[in-house]
Structure formats: C-alpha cells, structure tokens
mmCIF file with all atom_site columns, C-alpha atoms and ligand atoms in Angstrom:
data_model
loop_
_atom_site.group_PDB
_atom_site.id
_atom_site.type_symbol
_atom_site.label_atom_id
_atom_site.label_alt_id
_atom_site.label_comp_id
_atom_site.label_asym_id
_atom_site.label_entity_id
_atom_site.label_seq_id
_atom_site.pdbx_PDB_ins_code
_atom_site.Cartn_x
_atom_site.Cartn_y
_atom_site.Cartn_z
_atom_site.occupancy
_atom_site.B_iso_or_equiv
_atom_site.pdbx_formal_charge
_atom_site.auth_seq_id
_atom_site.auth_comp_id
_atom_site.auth_asym_id
_atom_site.auth_atom_id
_atom_site.pdbx_PDB_model_num
ATOM   1   C  CA  . ALA A 1 1   ? 190.210 180.168 211.623 1.00 78.00 ? 1   ALA A CA  1
ATOM   2   C  CA  . THR A 1 2   ? 190.689 179.324 207.971 1.00 75.00 ? 2   THR A CA  1
ATOM   3   C  CA  . GLY A 1 3   ? 192.477 177.001 205.538 1.00 73.00 ? 3   GLY A CA  1
ATOM   4   C  CA  . PHE A 1 4   ? 190.938 173.702 206.628 1.00 74.00 ? 4   PHE A CA  1
ATOM   5   C  CA  . ASN A 1 5   ? 191.406 172.095 203.209 1.00 68.00 ? 5   ASN A CA  1
ATOM   6   C  CA  . GLY A 1 6   ? 187.870 170.824 202.805 1.00 69.00 ? 6   GLY A CA  1
ATOM   7   C  CA  . TRP A 1 7   ? 187.394 169.924 206.485 1.00 78.00 ? 7   TRP A CA  1
ATOM   8   C  CA  . GLY A 1 8   ? 185.725 173.164 207.505 1.00 79.00 ? 8   GLY A CA  1
ATOM   9   C  CA  . MET A 1 9   ? 182.508 171.530 208.719 1.00 81.00 ? 9   MET A CA  1
ATOM   10  C  CA  . ALA A 1 10  ? 184.385 169.774 211.553 1.00 84.00 ? 10  ALA A CA  1
ATOM   11  C  CA  . HIS A 1 11  ? 187.224 172.240 212.132 1.00 86.00 ? 11  HIS A CA  1
ATOM   12  C  CA  . GLY A 1 12  ? 184.896 175.239 211.924 1.00 87.00 ? 12  GLY A CA  1
ATOM   13  C  CA  . VAL A 1 13  ? 182.922 173.930 214.904 1.00 90.00 ? 13  VAL A CA  1
ATOM   14  C  CA  . VAL A 1 14  ? 186.109 173.277 216.890 1.00 90.00 ? 14  VAL A CA  1
ATOM   15  C  CA  . ALA A 1 15  ? 187.435 176.739 215.937 1.00 90.00 ? 15  ALA A CA  1
ATOM   16  C  CA  . ALA A 1 16  ? 184.188 178.363 217.090 1.00 93.00 ? 16  ALA A CA  1
ATOM   17  C  CA  . GLN A 1 17  ? 184.359 176.574 220.458 1.00 93.00 ? 17  GLN A CA  1
ATOM   18  C  CA  . LEU A 1 18  ? 188.053 177.409 220.810 1.00 92.00 ? 18  LEU A CA  1
ATOM   19  C  CA  . ASN A 1 19  ? 187.579 181.085 219.956 1.00 92.00 ? 19  ASN A CA  1
ATOM   20  C  CA  . THR A 1 20  ? 184.663 181.311 222.389 1.00 95.00 ? 20  THR A CA  1
ATOM   21  C  CA  . ASP A 1 21  ? 186.857 179.847 225.138 1.00 94.00 ? 21  ASP A CA  1
ATOM   22  C  CA  . LEU A 1 22  ? 189.729 182.214 224.285 1.00 92.00 ? 22  LEU A CA  1
ATOM   23  C  CA  . ILE A 1 23  ? 187.425 185.242 224.373 1.00 94.00 ? 23  ILE A CA  1
ATOM   24  C  CA  . CYS A 1 24  ? 185.929 184.102 227.687 1.00 95.00 ? 24  CYS A CA  1
ATOM   25  C  CA  . GLY A 1 25  ? 189.367 183.357 229.162 1.00 95.00 ? 25  GLY A CA  1
ATOM   26  C  CA  . ARG A 1 26  ? 188.711 179.632 229.496 1.00 95.00 ? 26  ARG A CA  1
ATOM   27  C  CA  . LYS A 1 27  ? 191.205 176.830 228.884 1.00 94.00 ? 27  LYS A CA  1
ATOM   28  C  CA  . ASN A 1 28  ? 190.612 174.716 225.741 1.00 92.00 ? 28  ASN A CA  1
ATOM   29  C  CA  . GLU A 1 29  ? 192.295 171.366 225.111 1.00 91.00 ? 29  GLU A CA  1
ATOM   30  C  CA  . PHE A 1 30  ? 192.670 172.160 221.400 1.00 88.00 ? 30  PHE A CA  1
ATOM   31  C  CA  . ALA A 1 31  ? 194.453 175.505 221.856 1.00 88.00 ? 31  ALA A CA  1
ATOM   32  C  CA  . ASP A 1 32  ? 197.928 174.147 221.044 1.00 87.00 ? 32  ASP A CA  1
ATOM   33  C  CA  . LEU A 1 33  ? 196.659 172.093 218.102 1.00 83.00 ? 33  LEU A CA  1
ATOM   34  C  CA  . TYR A 1 34  ? 195.098 175.188 216.494 1.00 83.00 ? 34  TYR A CA  1
ATOM   35  C  CA  . ALA A 1 35  ? 197.688 177.769 217.573 1.00 83.00 ? 35  ALA A CA  1
ATOM   36  C  CA  . PRO A 1 36  ? 198.814 179.936 214.628 1.00 78.00 ? 36  PRO A CA  1
ATOM   37  C  CA  . THR A 1 37  ? 202.386 179.411 215.840 1.00 80.00 ? 37  THR A CA  1
ATOM   38  C  CA  . ARG A 1 38  ? 202.129 175.616 215.467 1.00 76.00 ? 38  ARG A CA  1
ATOM   39  C  CA  . PHE A 1 39  ? 203.671 175.741 211.991 1.00 71.00 ? 39  PHE A CA  1
ATOM   40  C  CA  . LYS A 1 40  ? 207.329 174.688 212.224 1.00 73.00 ? 40  LYS A CA  1
ATOM   41  C  CA  . PRO A 1 41  ? 208.973 174.949 208.793 1.00 72.00 ? 41  PRO A CA  1
ATOM   42  C  CA  . VAL A 1 42  ? 211.649 172.326 209.432 1.00 73.00 ? 42  VAL A CA  1
ATOM   43  C  CA  . THR A 1 43  ? 209.438 169.680 211.040 1.00 73.00 ? 43  THR A CA  1
ATOM   44  C  CA  . SER A 1 44  ? 206.580 170.446 208.635 1.00 70.00 ? 44  SER A CA  1
ATOM   45  C  CA  . ALA A 1 45  ? 208.764 170.195 205.517 1.00 74.00 ? 45  ALA A CA  1
ATOM   46  C  CA  . PRO A 1 46  ? 208.237 166.439 204.925 1.00 77.00 ? 46  PRO A CA  1
ATOM   47  C  CA  . GLN A 1 47  ? 204.446 166.833 205.102 1.00 73.00 ? 47  GLN A CA  1
ATOM   48  C  CA  . LEU A 1 48  ? 204.561 169.895 202.814 1.00 66.00 ? 48  LEU A CA  1
ATOM   49  C  CA  . LEU A 1 49  ? 206.673 167.961 200.306 1.00 73.00 ? 49  LEU A CA  1
ATOM   50  C  CA  . LYS A 1 50  ? 204.326 164.984 200.531 1.00 75.00 ? 50  LYS A CA  1
ATOM   51  C  CA  . THR A 1 51  ? 201.281 167.194 199.892 1.00 68.00 ? 51  THR A CA  1
ATOM   52  C  CA  . GLY A 1 52  ? 203.018 168.986 197.015 1.00 67.00 ? 52  GLY A CA  1
ATOM   53  C  CA  . PHE A 1 53  ? 204.104 165.659 195.524 1.00 68.00 ? 53  PHE A CA  1
ATOM   54  C  CA  . SER A 1 54  ? 200.577 164.278 195.782 1.00 68.00 ? 54  SER A CA  1
ATOM   55  C  CA  . THR A 1 55  ? 199.155 167.312 193.974 1.00 66.00 ? 55  THR A CA  1
ATOM   56  C  CA  . ALA A 1 56  ? 201.808 167.081 191.244 1.00 64.00 ? 56  ALA A CA  1
ATOM   57  C  CA  . LYS A 1 57  ? 201.192 163.325 190.917 1.00 64.00 ? 57  LYS A CA  1
ATOM   58  C  CA  . HIS A 1 58  ? 197.478 163.909 190.326 1.00 61.00 ? 58  HIS A CA  1
ATOM   59  C  CA  . PHE A 1 59  ? 198.104 166.899 188.046 1.00 59.00 ? 59  PHE A CA  1
ATOM   60  C  CA  . ILE A 1 60  ? 200.403 164.885 185.767 1.00 58.00 ? 60  ILE A CA  1
ATOM   61  C  CA  . GLY A 1 61  ? 199.475 161.238 186.376 1.00 58.00 ? 61  GLY A CA  1
ATOM   62  C  CA  . ASP A 1 62  ? 195.730 161.698 185.947 1.00 59.00 ? 62  ASP A CA  1
ATOM   63  C  CA  . ARG A 1 63  ? 196.398 163.098 182.468 1.00 56.00 ? 63  ARG A CA  1
ATOM   64  C  CA  . LEU A 1 64  ? 198.397 160.043 181.426 1.00 55.00 ? 64  LEU A CA  1
ATOM   65  C  CA  . SER A 1 65  ? 195.757 157.433 182.227 1.00 57.00 ? 65  SER A CA  1
ATOM   66  C  CA  . HIS A 1 66  ? 193.092 157.326 179.534 1.00 58.00 ? 66  HIS A CA  1
ATOM   67  C  CA  . GLY A 1 67  ? 190.564 154.885 180.949 1.00 60.00 ? 67  GLY A CA  1
ATOM   68  C  CA  . ASP A 1 68  ? 188.698 152.169 179.126 1.00 64.00 ? 68  ASP A CA  1
ATOM   69  C  CA  . LYS A 1 69  ? 186.339 153.479 176.436 1.00 64.00 ? 69  LYS A CA  1
ATOM   70  C  CA  . LYS A 1 70  ? 184.197 150.372 176.879 1.00 70.00 ? 70  LYS A CA  1
ATOM   71  C  CA  . ALA A 1 71  ? 183.470 151.693 180.369 1.00 72.00 ? 71  ALA A CA  1
ATOM   72  C  CA  . VAL A 1 72  ? 180.954 154.090 178.782 1.00 77.00 ? 72  VAL A CA  1
ATOM   73  C  CA  . GLU A 1 73  ? 178.863 151.178 177.524 1.00 77.00 ? 73  GLU A CA  1
ATOM   74  C  CA  . LYS A 1 74  ? 179.042 149.531 180.940 1.00 81.00 ? 74  LYS A CA  1
ATOM   75  C  CA  . LEU A 1 75  ? 177.982 152.647 182.847 1.00 84.00 ? 75  LEU A CA  1
ATOM   76  C  CA  . LYS A 1 76  ? 174.820 151.947 184.801 1.00 88.00 ? 76  LYS A CA  1
ATOM   77  C  CA  . ALA A 1 77  ? 172.357 154.648 185.841 1.00 88.00 ? 77  ALA A CA  1
ATOM   78  C  CA  . GLY A 1 78  ? 173.957 156.715 188.589 1.00 87.00 ? 78  GLY A CA  1
ATOM   79  C  CA  . ASP A 1 79  ? 177.522 155.653 187.666 1.00 89.00 ? 79  ASP A CA  1
ATOM   80  C  CA  . ALA A 1 80  ? 180.311 157.780 186.249 1.00 90.00 ? 80  ALA A CA  1
ATOM   81  C  CA  . CYS A 1 81  ? 183.836 157.568 184.885 1.00 90.00 ? 81  CYS A CA  1
ATOM   82  C  CA  . VAL A 1 82  ? 186.618 159.732 183.472 1.00 90.00 ? 82  VAL A CA  1
ATOM   83  C  CA  . LEU A 1 83  ? 187.853 159.014 179.947 1.00 88.00 ? 83  LEU A CA  1
ATOM   84  C  CA  . THR A 1 84  ? 189.937 160.614 177.241 1.00 85.00 ? 84  THR A CA  1
ATOM   85  C  CA  . ILE A 1 85  ? 187.990 160.903 173.989 1.00 80.00 ? 85  ILE A CA  1
ATOM   86  C  CA  . ASP A 1 86  ? 189.609 162.661 171.021 1.00 78.00 ? 86  ASP A CA  1
ATOM   87  C  CA  . GLY A 1 87  ? 192.293 163.963 173.355 1.00 81.00 ? 87  GLY A CA  1
ATOM   88  C  CA  . ILE A 1 88  ? 189.822 165.583 175.759 1.00 85.00 ? 88  ILE A CA  1
ATOM   89  C  CA  . ARG A 1 89  ? 189.447 164.420 179.367 1.00 89.00 ? 89  ARG A CA  1
ATOM   90  C  CA  . LEU A 1 90  ? 185.755 163.914 179.944 1.00 92.00 ? 90  LEU A CA  1
ATOM   91  C  CA  . ALA A 1 91  ? 183.801 163.328 183.131 1.00 93.00 ? 91  ALA A CA  1
ATOM   92  C  CA  . LEU A 1 92  ? 180.910 161.095 182.077 1.00 92.00 ? 92  LEU A CA  1
ATOM   93  C  CA  . TYR A 1 93  ? 177.850 160.499 184.218 1.00 92.00 ? 93  TYR A CA  1
ATOM   94  C  CA  . ARG A 1 94  ? 174.827 158.371 183.408 1.00 91.00 ? 94  ARG A CA  1
ATOM   95  C  CA  . GLY A 1 95  ? 171.785 159.915 185.049 1.00 88.00 ? 95  GLY A CA  1
ATOM   96  C  CA  . LYS A 1 96  ? 169.101 157.936 186.835 1.00 87.00 ? 96  LYS A CA  1
ATOM   97  C  CA  . ASP A 1 97  ? 167.033 158.313 183.641 1.00 89.00 ? 97  ASP A CA  1
ATOM   98  C  CA  . GLY A 1 98  ? 169.789 156.568 181.656 1.00 87.00 ? 98  GLY A CA  1
ATOM   99  C  CA  . GLU A 1 99  ? 170.915 159.693 179.790 1.00 88.00 ? 99  GLU A CA  1
ATOM   100 C  CA  . LEU A 1 100 ? 174.682 160.145 179.426 1.00 89.00 ? 100 LEU A CA  1
ATOM   101 C  CA  . HIS A 1 101 ? 176.052 163.546 180.501 1.00 91.00 ? 101 HIS A CA  1
ATOM   102 C  CA  . ALA A 1 102 ? 179.520 164.779 179.542 1.00 93.00 ? 102 ALA A CA  1
ATOM   103 C  CA  . LEU A 1 103 ? 181.578 167.433 181.281 1.00 96.00 ? 103 LEU A CA  1
ATOM   104 C  CA  . SER A 1 104 ? 185.159 168.554 181.027 1.00 96.00 ? 104 SER A CA  1
ATOM   105 C  CA  . ALA A 1 105 ? 187.064 166.572 183.669 1.00 95.00 ? 105 ALA A CA  1
ATOM   106 C  CA  . THR A 1 106 ? 189.432 169.507 184.138 1.00 95.00 ? 106 THR A CA  1
ATOM   107 C  CA  . CYS A 1 107 ? 188.885 171.256 187.448 1.00 96.00 ? 107 CYS A CA  1
ATOM   108 C  CA  . THR A 1 108 ? 188.180 174.948 186.936 1.00 96.00 ? 108 THR A CA  1
ATOM   109 C  CA  . HIS A 1 109 ? 190.410 175.906 189.866 1.00 94.00 ? 109 HIS A CA  1
ATOM   110 C  CA  . MET A 1 110 ? 193.884 174.971 188.634 1.00 92.00 ? 110 MET A CA  1
ATOM   111 C  CA  . GLY A 1 111 ? 193.362 172.227 186.096 1.00 92.00 ? 111 GLY A CA  1
ATOM   112 C  CA  . CYS A 1 112 ? 193.640 168.906 187.929 1.00 92.00 ? 112 CYS A CA  1
ATOM   113 C  CA  . ILE A 1 113 ? 191.433 166.028 186.788 1.00 93.00 ? 113 ILE A CA  1
ATOM   114 C  CA  . VAL A 1 114 ? 188.322 165.370 188.882 1.00 95.00 ? 114 VAL A CA  1
ATOM   115 C  CA  . ASN A 1 115 ? 187.302 161.923 190.167 1.00 93.00 ? 115 ASN A CA  1
ATOM   116 C  CA  . TRP A 1 116 ? 183.800 160.546 190.653 1.00 93.00 ? 116 TRP A CA  1
ATOM   117 C  CA  . ASN A 1 117 ? 182.771 160.146 194.284 1.00 92.00 ? 117 ASN A CA  1
ATOM   118 C  CA  . PRO A 1 118 ? 180.007 157.501 194.240 1.00 89.00 ? 118 PRO A CA  1
ATOM   119 C  CA  . ALA A 1 119 ? 179.112 157.968 197.920 1.00 89.00 ? 119 ALA A CA  1
ATOM   120 C  CA  . GLU A 1 120 ? 178.329 161.668 197.478 1.00 89.00 ? 120 GLU A CA  1
ATOM   121 C  CA  . GLU A 1 121 ? 177.525 161.458 193.747 1.00 91.00 ? 121 GLU A CA  1
ATOM   122 C  CA  . SER A 1 122 ? 179.881 164.328 193.076 1.00 94.00 ? 122 SER A CA  1
ATOM   123 C  CA  . TRP A 1 123 ? 182.962 165.118 191.036 1.00 96.00 ? 123 TRP A CA  1
ATOM   124 C  CA  . ASP A 1 124 ? 185.804 165.711 193.506 1.00 95.00 ? 124 ASP A CA  1
ATOM   125 C  CA  . CYS A 1 125 ? 189.149 167.269 192.734 1.00 93.00 ? 125 CYS A CA  1
ATOM   126 C  CA  . PRO A 1 126 ? 192.081 165.472 194.409 1.00 90.00 ? 126 PRO A CA  1
ATOM   127 C  CA  . CYS A 1 127 ? 194.332 168.539 194.321 1.00 89.00 ? 127 CYS A CA  1
ATOM   128 C  CA  . HIS A 1 128 ? 192.691 171.174 196.536 1.00 89.00 ? 128 HIS A CA  1
ATOM   129 C  CA  . GLY A 1 129 ? 189.322 169.688 197.428 1.00 89.00 ? 129 GLY A CA  1
ATOM   130 C  CA  . SER A 1 130 ? 186.881 171.389 195.049 1.00 93.00 ? 130 SER A CA  1
ATOM   131 C  CA  . ARG A 1 131 ? 183.651 169.457 194.608 1.00 96.00 ? 131 ARG A CA  1
ATOM   132 C  CA  . PHE A 1 132 ? 181.114 169.602 191.802 1.00 97.00 ? 132 PHE A CA  1
ATOM   133 C  CA  . ALA A 1 133 ? 177.601 168.163 191.504 1.00 95.00 ? 133 ALA A CA  1
ATOM   134 C  CA  . ALA A 1 134 ? 176.930 165.462 188.900 1.00 93.00 ? 134 ALA A CA  1
ATOM   135 C  CA  . ASP A 1 135 ? 175.863 168.219 186.469 1.00 93.00 ? 135 ASP A CA  1
ATOM   136 C  CA  . GLY A 1 136 ? 179.156 170.082 187.043 1.00 95.00 ? 136 GLY A CA  1
ATOM   137 C  CA  . THR A 1 137 ? 177.810 172.813 189.317 1.00 96.00 ? 137 THR A CA  1
ATOM   138 C  CA  . VAL A 1 138 ? 180.292 173.947 191.973 1.00 97.00 ? 138 VAL A CA  1
ATOM   139 C  CA  . ILE A 1 139 ? 179.387 172.573 195.419 1.00 95.00 ? 139 ILE A CA  1
ATOM   140 C  CA  . HIS A 1 140 ? 182.574 173.484 197.255 1.00 91.00 ? 140 HIS A CA  1
ATOM   141 C  CA  . GLY A 1 141 ? 185.579 175.649 196.376 1.00 85.00 ? 141 GLY A CA  1
ATOM   142 C  CA  . PRO A 1 142 ? 188.223 176.775 195.901 1.00 92.00 ? 142 PRO A CA  1
ATOM   143 C  CA  . ALA A 1 143 ? 186.856 176.433 192.346 1.00 94.00 ? 143 ALA A CA  1
ATOM   144 C  CA  . VAL A 1 144 ? 184.230 179.105 191.588 1.00 96.00 ? 144 VAL A CA  1
ATOM   145 C  CA  . LYS A 1 145 ? 183.339 178.089 188.016 1.00 97.00 ? 145 LYS A CA  1
ATOM   146 C  CA  . ASP A 1 146 ? 181.270 175.034 187.089 1.00 97.00 ? 146 ASP A CA  1
ATOM   147 C  CA  . LEU A 1 147 ? 182.766 172.175 185.064 1.00 97.00 ? 147 LEU A CA  1
ATOM   148 C  CA  . GLU A 1 148 ? 182.263 172.888 181.372 1.00 96.00 ? 148 GLU A CA  1
ATOM   149 C  CA  . LYS A 1 149 ? 179.476 170.907 179.682 1.00 95.00 ? 149 LYS A CA  1
ATOM   150 C  CA  . LYS A 1 150 ? 180.611 168.947 176.607 1.00 92.00 ? 150 LYS A CA  1
ATOM   151 C  CA  . GLU A 1 151 ? 178.793 167.428 173.634 1.00 86.00 ? 151 GLU A CA  1
ATOM   152 C  CA  . LEU A 1 152 ? 179.413 163.769 172.894 1.00 79.00 ? 152 LEU A CA  1
HETATM 153 FE FE1 . LIG B 2 .   ? 192.523 173.068 192.779 1.00 70.98 ? 1   LIG B FE1 1
HETATM 154 FE FE2 . LIG B 2 .   ? 190.929 171.388 191.570 1.00 70.98 ? 1   LIG B FE2 1
HETATM 155 S  S1  . LIG B 2 .   ? 192.802 172.143 190.863 1.00 70.98 ? 1   LIG B S1  1
HETATM 156 S  S2  . LIG B 2 .   ? 190.683 172.273 193.479 1.00 70.98 ? 1   LIG B S2  1
#
C-alpha cells in the first residue's frame, strides 16, 4: 500500500484494514478499489493527462504571476503571500510577532511554486503534495529539503 498522493492518513488506515482482511481470508468491500490490477491504461489515460496538465500548469503558470508587491504591506500577523521580488519567487510570512519571514517559494522537490495554506498555516506544493511549515521546514514529502531562507 503506497502512492496515496498526500492522502496516506486516510488510505493507510483503509489499506491496513484491507490487508488484515486479506491475510485472515475475510471479504473486504474495498478490495476491488485498492486492487493493484485496477489500473487500466486506456480508461485511466484522461485522468493521467489531466493530472500531468495540472502539474505543468502550476509549474509554468505560477512562475508567470508576480503578485502585488503592496500585498507585503497589507500582510497581517499570521498571513502570507507569494511574490516575485528582483526576479526571485519569495514565500513571505508575517509571524504572530509581526516579523516578516522570507523563504524561496520554489519547492525543493522538483521546483514548483508553493502556496500558502491558511487553514494549516503551511506552505503547500500543488504539484506533488509536499508541505512545509511556516518557517520552511519540511512537514510532508516527497520533498526532503526545507525551503531556503532568504534575506529581504
Ligand atoms: Fe514535487 Fe513540490 S515539486 S512536491
């Protein structure tokens, strides 16, 4: 049981129950849904293309939008934004103490641009699901390196 694309907390539990049932010879209603043979290249092609297109869209499109530099002045404590300053994509976060923190907005996995997740107060990568704490520390892979700290 692997490759749950950031949904391992839920799918891991289902996989554990399913594997337990398989080992014990019991029927499990999710067996077909999780069967390794469920992948059908022809019927799965549209979804694969859609996922690949979405990743490419974020990889390219997120580099083209520069954001509003005035957003930095408007940032309240606990808020964040992504801006391009002097050609560098920055992930900016204003701490609860009012201090402004700057990180590279480039995900250390494969280079997509991270987005601020206000609900979790984390930097989330739209491409493969890496998540970083407000200070850039890796919370969840596939990225293994923290976001680079930057000077303003
Ligand atoms: Fe892959 Fe960010 S580029 S998780």
